[in-house]
Amino acid sequence: MAPVTSTEETTARPAPGEGGSGGRSAGPLAGVRVIDMATVVMGPYAAQILGDLGADVIKIESPNDTVRVGALHRTPGMTPLNLNVNRNKRSVTLNLKDEADRDRALELIGTADILITNMRIGALRRLGMDYDSLATTHPHLVYAHAQGFRPDSDRAQLAAYDETVQAASGLLDLAQRAGDVGAPVVLPSIFADKVAALSIVYATLAALVHQRATGQGQHVEVPMVDTLLAFNLVEHLQGRIYEPPMGPTGFPLSMNKGHRARPTKDGLAMIIPYGPQNFRDLFAAAGRADLAEDPRVNGEFIDAVRDGEALAELLETVTPQLTTAEWMEVCTKHSIPVGPVLRLDEAPDDPYVREGHLMDVAEHPSEGAYRVVGVPLAFSATPASVRRHAPLPGQHTEEVLGELAGAADTTAATAPLAARSDDAVKEEQR
């Protein structure tokens, strides 16, 4: 990671100025303004990604935002989750129940290209911040709204949390069937929030392309359950894709109970031989070429669905013969799919992570040294980057509202992207 450039800014993978343009690049979304009026993880994570891509993201928040609450912090409000999902943003603290603050928020929305929110529809209507209210005065606005269930459904008012969305989308059922466990197990990640966040990103970018072409915004709705259900059904709809059904749901290879990490001499590795030659090479490397005579592996193909569990047991009689590093070498040589089982505690010291600058250390002005998760994308001409540390609550309120106060004299600088000429945007990026 490049050194911190000021008391507020940081740079991470790559440093400013790296890339095809030869000068300081603010990323492919330079000139786009986003208002993040969302809570918890889904909306803020989507806005953070847009910020990493170069957008000017202004977060309108209350002092008690969920991601700022937690026992693990050096400064109140600066939790690990906040440091991750609120980077590359400017924080403005406003009480939307206060008329004056609400008017300021509406002014800020008027300067933006994209608004992201996960507030309930009823609350948005009461604030005059629902899509119908804003579309008449801000027709350019890409309005991204996300909640658990479709707003036109009979479940629209149900509170949605990651665990309940995982359950309603079939993910818990898949985990139970694949793991053969008694009670369904929630995936130990805020999975639904993050998948929905990625959907918000690509949906708003698609709407932004339309906005650039026509000057018109639109309403983008991202229901979490629908999004995750569609995500799961890509492969798991399986036999139920036909009418009448030709078989059950569940992608056989993914549901195979032999689909697991293998024990090695010094740990675990995910070794996945897919064809007869893979098995023969693997057995030979372990000094057990005789096992290639097993009828399940000596034909023209492997029936992993029928024989998956038995083949897994067979593999696990030989994988302890070599270390994980030795298996990595053998499998690489013979094109056998392989990967180490990375412990998250070990991730900062993993050579792959270090060399890719995926978790460098930066100096936060209030929090001191901390790890910054790098941007996992590479652009040759307009590199994405981590330019700003996560702000303190309301850190930029005066700055941003000051920009509003001077907007009468600087209309072109604060106008939405759709209202600016291409030449003006190019000049801003220089």
Coordinates of C-alpha atoms in Angstrom, one line a residue:
M1 CA 0.0 0.0 0.0
A2 CA 1.2 3.5 -0.8
P3 CA 1.7 5.8 2.2
V4 CA -1.2 7.8 3.6
T5 CA -1.5 11.0 1.6
S6 CA -3.1 13.2 4.3
T7 CA -4.7 13.0 7.7
E8 CA -7.9 11.8 6.0
E9 CA -6.9 10.0 2.8
T10 CA -5.4 6.6 2.2
T11 CA -4.5 4.7 -0.9
A12 CA -4.7 1.0 -1.5
R13 CA -4.2 -1.2 -4.5
P14 CA -3.2 0.6 -6.6
A15 CA -1.8 3.9 -5.5
P16 CA -3.1 7.1 -7.1
G17 CA -1.5 7.8 -10.4
E18 CA -1.0 4.1 -11.2
G19 CA -2.7 3.1 -14.4
G20 CA -2.9 3.8 -18.1
S21 CA -3.7 7.5 -17.9
G22 CA -0.3 8.4 -16.3
G23 CA -1.9 10.8 -13.8
R24 CA -3.9 10.7 -10.6
S25 CA -7.1 8.7 -11.4
A26 CA -10.2 8.7 -9.2
G27 CA -11.5 5.5 -10.8
P28 CA -14.1 4.7 -13.5
L29 CA -16.9 6.4 -11.6
A30 CA -15.1 9.8 -11.2
G31 CA -17.8 12.5 -11.4
V32 CA -20.6 10.4 -10.1
R33 CA -22.2 11.3 -6.8
V34 CA -23.9 8.8 -4.5
I35 CA -26.1 9.4 -1.5
D36 CA -25.8 6.5 1.0
M37 CA -29.0 6.7 3.1
A38 CA -28.8 3.1 4.2
T39 CA -28.1 1.2 7.4
V40 CA -26.6 -2.1 8.4
V41 CA -24.5 -3.8 5.7
M42 CA -26.3 -4.3 2.4
G43 CA -26.7 -0.7 1.3
P44 CA -23.6 0.7 2.9
Y45 CA -21.5 -2.1 1.3
A46 CA -23.0 -1.3 -2.1
A47 CA -22.2 2.4 -1.7
Q48 CA -18.6 1.5 -0.5
I49 CA -18.0 -0.4 -3.7
L50 CA -19.2 2.5 -5.8
G51 CA -16.9 4.7 -3.7
D52 CA -14.0 2.3 -4.4
L53 CA -14.7 2.8 -8.1
G54 CA -14.3 6.5 -7.8
A55 CA -17.8 7.9 -6.9
D56 CA -18.1 10.7 -4.4
V57 CA -20.2 9.0 -1.7
I58 CA -21.9 11.1 0.9
K59 CA -23.3 9.1 3.8
I60 CA -26.3 10.6 5.6
E61 CA -26.4 8.8 8.9
S62 CA -27.6 9.1 12.5
P63 CA -25.0 8.9 15.3
N64 CA -26.2 5.4 16.3
D65 CA -26.0 3.6 12.9
T66 CA -25.9 -0.1 13.5
V67 CA -22.5 -0.7 12.0
R68 CA -21.1 1.9 14.5
V69 CA -22.4 0.0 17.5
G70 CA -20.1 -2.6 19.1
A71 CA -17.8 -3.4 21.9
L72 CA -14.7 -3.7 19.7
H73 CA -13.4 -0.2 18.9
R74 CA -10.7 2.3 19.8
T75 CA -13.0 5.3 19.3
P76 CA -16.8 5.2 19.9
G77 CA -18.5 4.5 16.6
M78 CA -15.4 3.3 14.8
T79 CA -16.0 -0.5 14.8
P80 CA -14.3 -3.0 12.5
L81 CA -17.5 -3.3 10.4
N82 CA -17.7 0.5 10.1
L83 CA -14.0 0.7 9.0
N84 CA -14.8 -1.7 6.2
V85 CA -18.1 -0.6 4.8
N86 CA -17.9 3.1 5.2
R87 CA -14.5 3.8 3.6
N88 CA -14.4 6.2 0.6
K89 CA -17.3 8.1 2.0
R90 CA -18.0 11.5 3.6
S91 CA -20.2 11.4 6.6
V92 CA -23.0 13.9 7.2
T93 CA -25.0 13.5 10.4
L94 CA -28.6 14.6 10.0
N95 CA -31.8 13.9 11.9
L96 CA -34.4 13.2 9.2
K97 CA -37.2 13.8 11.7
D98 CA -36.1 17.4 12.0
E99 CA -37.6 19.6 9.2
A100 CA -34.5 21.7 8.7
D101 CA -32.2 18.6 8.5
R102 CA -34.7 16.9 6.2
D103 CA -34.6 19.9 3.9
R104 CA -30.8 19.7 3.9
A105 CA -30.9 16.0 3.0
L106 CA -33.3 16.7 0.2
E107 CA -30.9 19.4 -1.1
L108 CA -28.1 16.9 -1.1
I109 CA -30.2 14.3 -2.9
G110 CA -30.8 16.9 -5.6
T111 CA -27.0 17.0 -6.3
A112 CA -26.7 13.3 -6.6
D113 CA -26.8 10.8 -9.5
I114 CA -27.7 7.8 -7.3
L115 CA -29.5 7.4 -4.0
I116 CA -29.3 4.1 -2.1
T117 CA -31.6 3.4 0.8
N118 CA -33.1 0.4 2.7
M119 CA -35.6 2.4 4.8
R120 CA -39.1 1.0 4.9
I121 CA -41.5 2.4 2.3
G122 CA -43.8 3.9 4.9
A123 CA -41.0 5.8 6.6
L124 CA -39.8 7.1 3.3
R125 CA -43.2 8.3 2.3
R126 CA -43.6 10.2 5.6
L127 CA -40.3 11.9 5.0
G128 CA -41.2 12.7 1.4
M129 CA -38.2 10.6 0.3
D130 CA -40.0 7.8 -1.5
Y131 CA -39.4 7.4 -5.2
D132 CA -42.6 9.0 -6.4
S133 CA -42.0 12.1 -4.3
L134 CA -38.5 12.6 -5.5
A135 CA -39.0 11.6 -9.2
T136 CA -41.0 14.8 -9.9
T137 CA -38.4 17.1 -8.6
H138 CA -35.3 15.0 -9.4
P139 CA -36.1 13.1 -12.7
H140 CA -32.4 12.4 -13.2
L141 CA -32.1 10.4 -10.0
V142 CA -31.3 6.7 -10.0
Y143 CA -33.2 5.6 -6.9
A144 CA -32.0 2.2 -5.5
H145 CA -34.2 0.8 -2.8
A146 CA -33.7 -2.6 -1.1
Q147 CA -35.6 -4.5 1.5
G148 CA -36.3 -8.1 2.4
F149 CA -39.3 -8.9 0.3
R150 CA -40.9 -7.2 -2.7
P151 CA -42.8 -4.1 -1.7
D152 CA -45.9 -5.2 -3.6
S153 CA -46.1 -8.6 -1.8
D154 CA -48.0 -9.7 1.3
R155 CA -44.7 -10.1 3.1
A156 CA -43.5 -6.5 2.4
Q157 CA -43.8 -5.5 6.0
L158 CA -41.8 -8.4 7.5
A159 CA -38.6 -7.4 9.1
A160 CA -35.7 -9.0 7.2
Y161 CA -32.4 -10.0 8.6
D162 CA -29.6 -12.0 6.9
E163 CA -30.6 -15.2 8.7
T164 CA -34.3 -14.9 7.7
V165 CA -33.4 -14.2 4.1
Q166 CA -31.1 -17.2 4.0
A167 CA -34.1 -19.3 5.3
A168 CA -36.7 -17.8 2.9
S169 CA -34.4 -18.2 -0.1
G170 CA -33.7 -22.0 0.3
L171 CA -30.1 -21.6 1.4
L172 CA -30.6 -23.2 4.8
D173 CA -32.3 -26.2 3.1
L174 CA -29.3 -26.6 0.8
A175 CA -26.9 -26.4 3.7
Q176 CA -28.9 -29.1 5.6
R177 CA -29.2 -31.4 2.6
A178 CA -25.5 -31.1 1.7
G179 CA -24.2 -31.4 5.2
D180 CA -26.6 -34.0 6.5
V181 CA -27.0 -32.0 9.7
G182 CA -30.0 -32.2 12.0
A183 CA -31.0 -28.5 12.1
P184 CA -30.5 -26.2 9.1
V185 CA -27.2 -24.2 9.6
V186 CA -27.0 -20.5 8.7
L187 CA -24.0 -19.8 6.5
P188 CA -21.5 -18.0 8.8
S189 CA -21.3 -14.9 6.7
I190 CA -23.6 -11.9 6.1
F191 CA -24.3 -13.7 2.8
A192 CA -27.7 -12.4 1.8
D193 CA -26.7 -8.8 2.6
K194 CA -23.6 -9.0 0.5
V195 CA -25.1 -10.8 -2.5
A196 CA -27.9 -8.2 -2.5
A197 CA -25.3 -5.4 -2.2
L198 CA -23.6 -6.7 -5.4
S199 CA -26.9 -6.7 -7.1
I200 CA -27.5 -3.1 -6.1
V201 CA -24.2 -2.2 -7.6
Y202 CA -24.7 -3.7 -11.0
A203 CA -28.4 -2.6 -11.1
T204 CA -27.5 1.1 -10.3
L205 CA -24.6 1.0 -12.8
A206 CA -27.0 -0.2 -15.5
A207 CA -29.5 2.5 -14.6
L208 CA -26.6 5.0 -14.7
V209 CA -25.8 4.1 -18.2
H210 CA -29.4 4.8 -19.2
Q211 CA -29.2 8.1 -17.3
R212 CA -26.1 9.1 -19.2
A213 CA -27.8 8.3 -22.5
T214 CA -31.2 9.9 -21.8
G215 CA -30.8 12.2 -18.7
Q216 CA -33.6 10.2 -17.0
G217 CA -33.3 8.3 -13.8
Q218 CA -35.5 5.4 -12.6
H219 CA -36.6 3.4 -9.6
V220 CA -34.4 0.3 -9.0
E221 CA -35.9 -2.2 -6.5
V222 CA -33.7 -5.0 -5.0
P223 CA -35.7 -7.5 -2.9
M224 CA -33.2 -9.5 -0.9
V225 CA -35.2 -12.8 -0.9
D226 CA -35.8 -12.6 -4.7
T227 CA -32.1 -11.8 -5.3
L228 CA -30.8 -14.7 -3.2
L229 CA -33.4 -17.1 -4.5
A230 CA -32.4 -16.3 -8.1
F231 CA -28.8 -16.7 -7.1
N232 CA -29.4 -20.1 -5.6
L233 CA -31.5 -21.4 -8.5
V234 CA -28.8 -20.9 -11.1
E235 CA -27.6 -24.5 -10.6
H236 CA -29.9 -25.8 -7.9
L237 CA -33.2 -25.6 -9.8
Q238 CA -31.9 -28.7 -11.6
G239 CA -34.6 -31.3 -12.4
R240 CA -37.4 -28.9 -11.4
I241 CA -36.6 -26.6 -14.3
Y242 CA -38.7 -28.9 -16.4
E243 CA -42.5 -29.1 -16.3
P244 CA -43.4 -31.7 -15.3
P245 CA -40.3 -32.2 -13.1
M246 CA -37.6 -34.6 -14.3
G247 CA -35.9 -34.8 -10.9
P248 CA -35.4 -33.0 -7.6
T249 CA -33.8 -29.6 -6.9
G250 CA -30.2 -29.5 -5.9
F251 CA -27.1 -29.5 -8.1
P252 CA -25.7 -33.0 -7.6
L253 CA -22.0 -32.1 -7.5
S254 CA -22.5 -29.4 -4.9
M255 CA -24.8 -31.6 -2.8
N256 CA -22.4 -34.5 -2.9
K257 CA -21.3 -35.3 0.7
G258 CA -17.8 -36.3 -0.7
H259 CA -17.4 -32.7 -1.7
R260 CA -15.1 -31.7 1.2
A261 CA -11.5 -30.9 2.1
R262 CA -9.0 -33.7 2.4
P263 CA -6.6 -34.4 5.3
T264 CA -2.9 -34.1 4.5
K265 CA 0.2 -34.9 6.5
D266 CA 0.2 -31.5 8.1
G267 CA -3.3 -30.1 7.6
L268 CA -6.1 -29.9 5.1
A269 CA -6.3 -29.2 1.3
M270 CA -9.2 -29.0 -1.1
I271 CA -8.2 -31.6 -3.6
I272 CA -10.8 -32.3 -6.3
P273 CA -9.8 -34.8 -9.0
Y274 CA -12.4 -34.7 -11.7
G275 CA -11.5 -37.4 -14.2
P276 CA -9.8 -40.9 -14.3
Q277 CA -6.4 -39.5 -15.2
N278 CA -6.6 -37.1 -12.2
F279 CA -7.2 -40.1 -9.9
R280 CA -4.4 -42.1 -11.5
D281 CA -1.9 -39.3 -11.1
L282 CA -2.9 -38.6 -7.6
F283 CA -2.7 -42.3 -6.5
A284 CA 0.7 -42.6 -8.2
A285 CA 2.1 -39.6 -6.4
A286 CA 1.0 -41.2 -3.1
G287 CA 2.7 -44.4 -4.0
R288 CA -0.6 -46.2 -4.4
A289 CA -0.8 -46.7 -8.2
D290 CA -2.6 -50.0 -7.5
L291 CA -5.7 -48.1 -6.5
A292 CA -6.1 -47.0 -10.1
E293 CA -7.5 -50.5 -10.7
D294 CA -10.6 -49.7 -8.7
P295 CA -13.5 -50.0 -11.1
R296 CA -14.9 -46.6 -10.1
V297 CA -11.8 -44.8 -11.4
N298 CA -10.4 -46.9 -14.2
G299 CA -13.1 -46.3 -16.8
E300 CA -13.6 -43.4 -19.3
F301 CA -15.3 -41.1 -16.8
I302 CA -16.0 -40.7 -13.1
D303 CA -19.6 -40.8 -11.8
A304 CA -19.1 -38.3 -9.0
V305 CA -22.8 -38.2 -8.2
R306 CA -23.2 -42.0 -7.7
D307 CA -19.7 -42.7 -6.2
G308 CA -18.8 -39.4 -4.6
E309 CA -18.9 -40.5 -1.0
A310 CA -17.0 -43.8 -1.7
L311 CA -14.4 -42.0 -3.8
A312 CA -13.9 -39.4 -1.1
E313 CA -13.2 -42.2 1.4
L314 CA -10.8 -43.7 -1.0
L315 CA -8.9 -40.4 -1.5
E316 CA -8.7 -39.9 2.2
T317 CA -6.7 -43.1 2.6
V318 CA -3.9 -41.6 0.5
T319 CA -4.0 -37.8 1.0
P320 CA -2.3 -38.0 4.4
Q321 CA 0.8 -39.4 2.7
L322 CA 2.0 -35.9 1.6
T323 CA 2.0 -32.4 3.1
T324 CA -0.3 -29.7 1.8
A325 CA 2.6 -28.0 0.1
E326 CA 3.6 -31.3 -1.6
W327 CA 0.1 -31.9 -2.8
M328 CA 0.0 -28.4 -4.2
E329 CA 3.1 -29.2 -6.2
V330 CA 1.7 -32.6 -7.4
C331 CA -1.7 -31.2 -8.3
T332 CA -0.3 -28.2 -10.1
K333 CA 2.0 -30.5 -12.2
H334 CA -0.9 -32.8 -13.2
S335 CA -3.6 -30.1 -13.5
I336 CA -5.6 -31.5 -10.6
P337 CA -7.8 -28.8 -9.0
V338 CA -6.3 -28.0 -5.6
G339 CA -6.3 -25.2 -3.0
P340 CA -5.1 -24.8 0.5
V341 CA -7.7 -24.4 3.3
L342 CA -7.0 -20.9 4.4
R343 CA -7.7 -20.0 8.1
L344 CA -8.9 -16.4 8.2
D345 CA -6.5 -15.8 11.1
E346 CA -3.6 -16.7 8.8
A347 CA -4.9 -14.6 5.9
P348 CA -2.7 -11.4 6.5
D349 CA 0.4 -13.6 6.3
D350 CA -0.6 -15.7 3.4
P351 CA 1.8 -15.1 0.5
Y352 CA -1.0 -14.7 -2.0
V353 CA -2.8 -12.1 0.2
R354 CA 0.5 -10.2 0.9
E355 CA 1.6 -10.1 -2.7
G356 CA -1.8 -8.9 -3.9
H357 CA -1.9 -6.1 -1.2
L358 CA -5.3 -7.5 -0.2
M359 CA -4.8 -6.6 3.5
D360 CA -2.3 -3.9 3.9
V361 CA -1.8 -1.8 7.1
A362 CA -2.7 1.9 7.0
E363 CA -2.7 4.7 9.6
H364 CA -6.2 6.0 10.4
P365 CA -6.1 9.6 11.9
S366 CA -8.2 8.6 14.9
E367 CA -7.8 4.8 15.0
G368 CA -4.1 4.4 14.4
A369 CA -2.8 1.3 12.5
Y370 CA -5.4 -0.9 11.0
R371 CA -5.8 -3.4 8.1
V372 CA -7.4 -2.2 4.9
V373 CA -9.1 -4.8 2.8
G374 CA -7.9 -4.0 -0.7
V375 CA -10.1 -3.5 -3.8
P376 CA -10.3 -6.9 -5.5
L377 CA -10.5 -5.5 -9.0
A378 CA -7.9 -4.1 -11.5
F379 CA -8.5 -1.5 -14.1
S380 CA -5.7 -0.7 -16.6
A381 CA -6.8 2.9 -17.2
T382 CA -9.0 4.0 -14.3
P383 CA -7.8 2.1 -11.2
A384 CA -10.1 1.7 -8.3
S385 CA -8.6 2.6 -4.9
V386 CA -9.2 3.2 -1.2
R387 CA -8.8 7.0 -1.0
R388 CA -10.5 7.8 2.2
H389 CA -10.5 6.2 5.6
A390 CA -13.9 5.5 7.1
P391 CA -15.0 8.8 8.7
L392 CA -16.0 9.6 12.2
P393 CA -19.7 10.1 12.7
G394 CA -20.6 13.5 11.0
Q395 CA -17.0 14.2 10.2
H396 CA -17.9 16.0 6.9
T397 CA -21.2 17.6 7.9
E398 CA -19.8 21.1 7.9
E399 CA -17.8 20.6 4.7
V400 CA -20.7 19.1 2.7
L401 CA -23.3 21.5 3.9
G402 CA -20.9 24.3 3.2
E403 CA -20.8 23.1 -0.4
L404 CA -24.6 23.3 -0.5
A405 CA -24.4 26.9 0.8
G406 CA -22.1 27.8 -2.0
A407 CA -24.0 25.9 -4.7
A408 CA -25.6 29.0 -6.1
D409 CA -22.2 30.1 -7.4
T410 CA -21.0 26.6 -8.3
T411 CA -24.0 24.9 -9.9
A412 CA -21.9 23.1 -12.5
A413 CA -19.7 21.6 -9.9
T414 CA -22.5 20.1 -7.8
A415 CA -25.0 19.3 -10.5
P416 CA -25.8 15.6 -11.1
L417 CA -23.6 13.9 -13.7
A418 CA -26.6 13.6 -16.1
A419 CA -26.9 17.4 -16.1
R420 CA -23.2 18.1 -16.9
S421 CA -21.5 18.0 -20.3
D422 CA -19.0 15.3 -21.1
D423 CA -16.3 18.1 -21.3
A424 CA -17.1 19.2 -17.8
V425 CA -16.8 15.7 -16.4
K426 CA -13.5 15.1 -18.2
E427 CA -12.2 18.4 -16.8
E428 CA -13.2 17.4 -13.3
Q429 CA -11.4 14.1 -13.7
R430 CA -8.1 15.8 -14.6

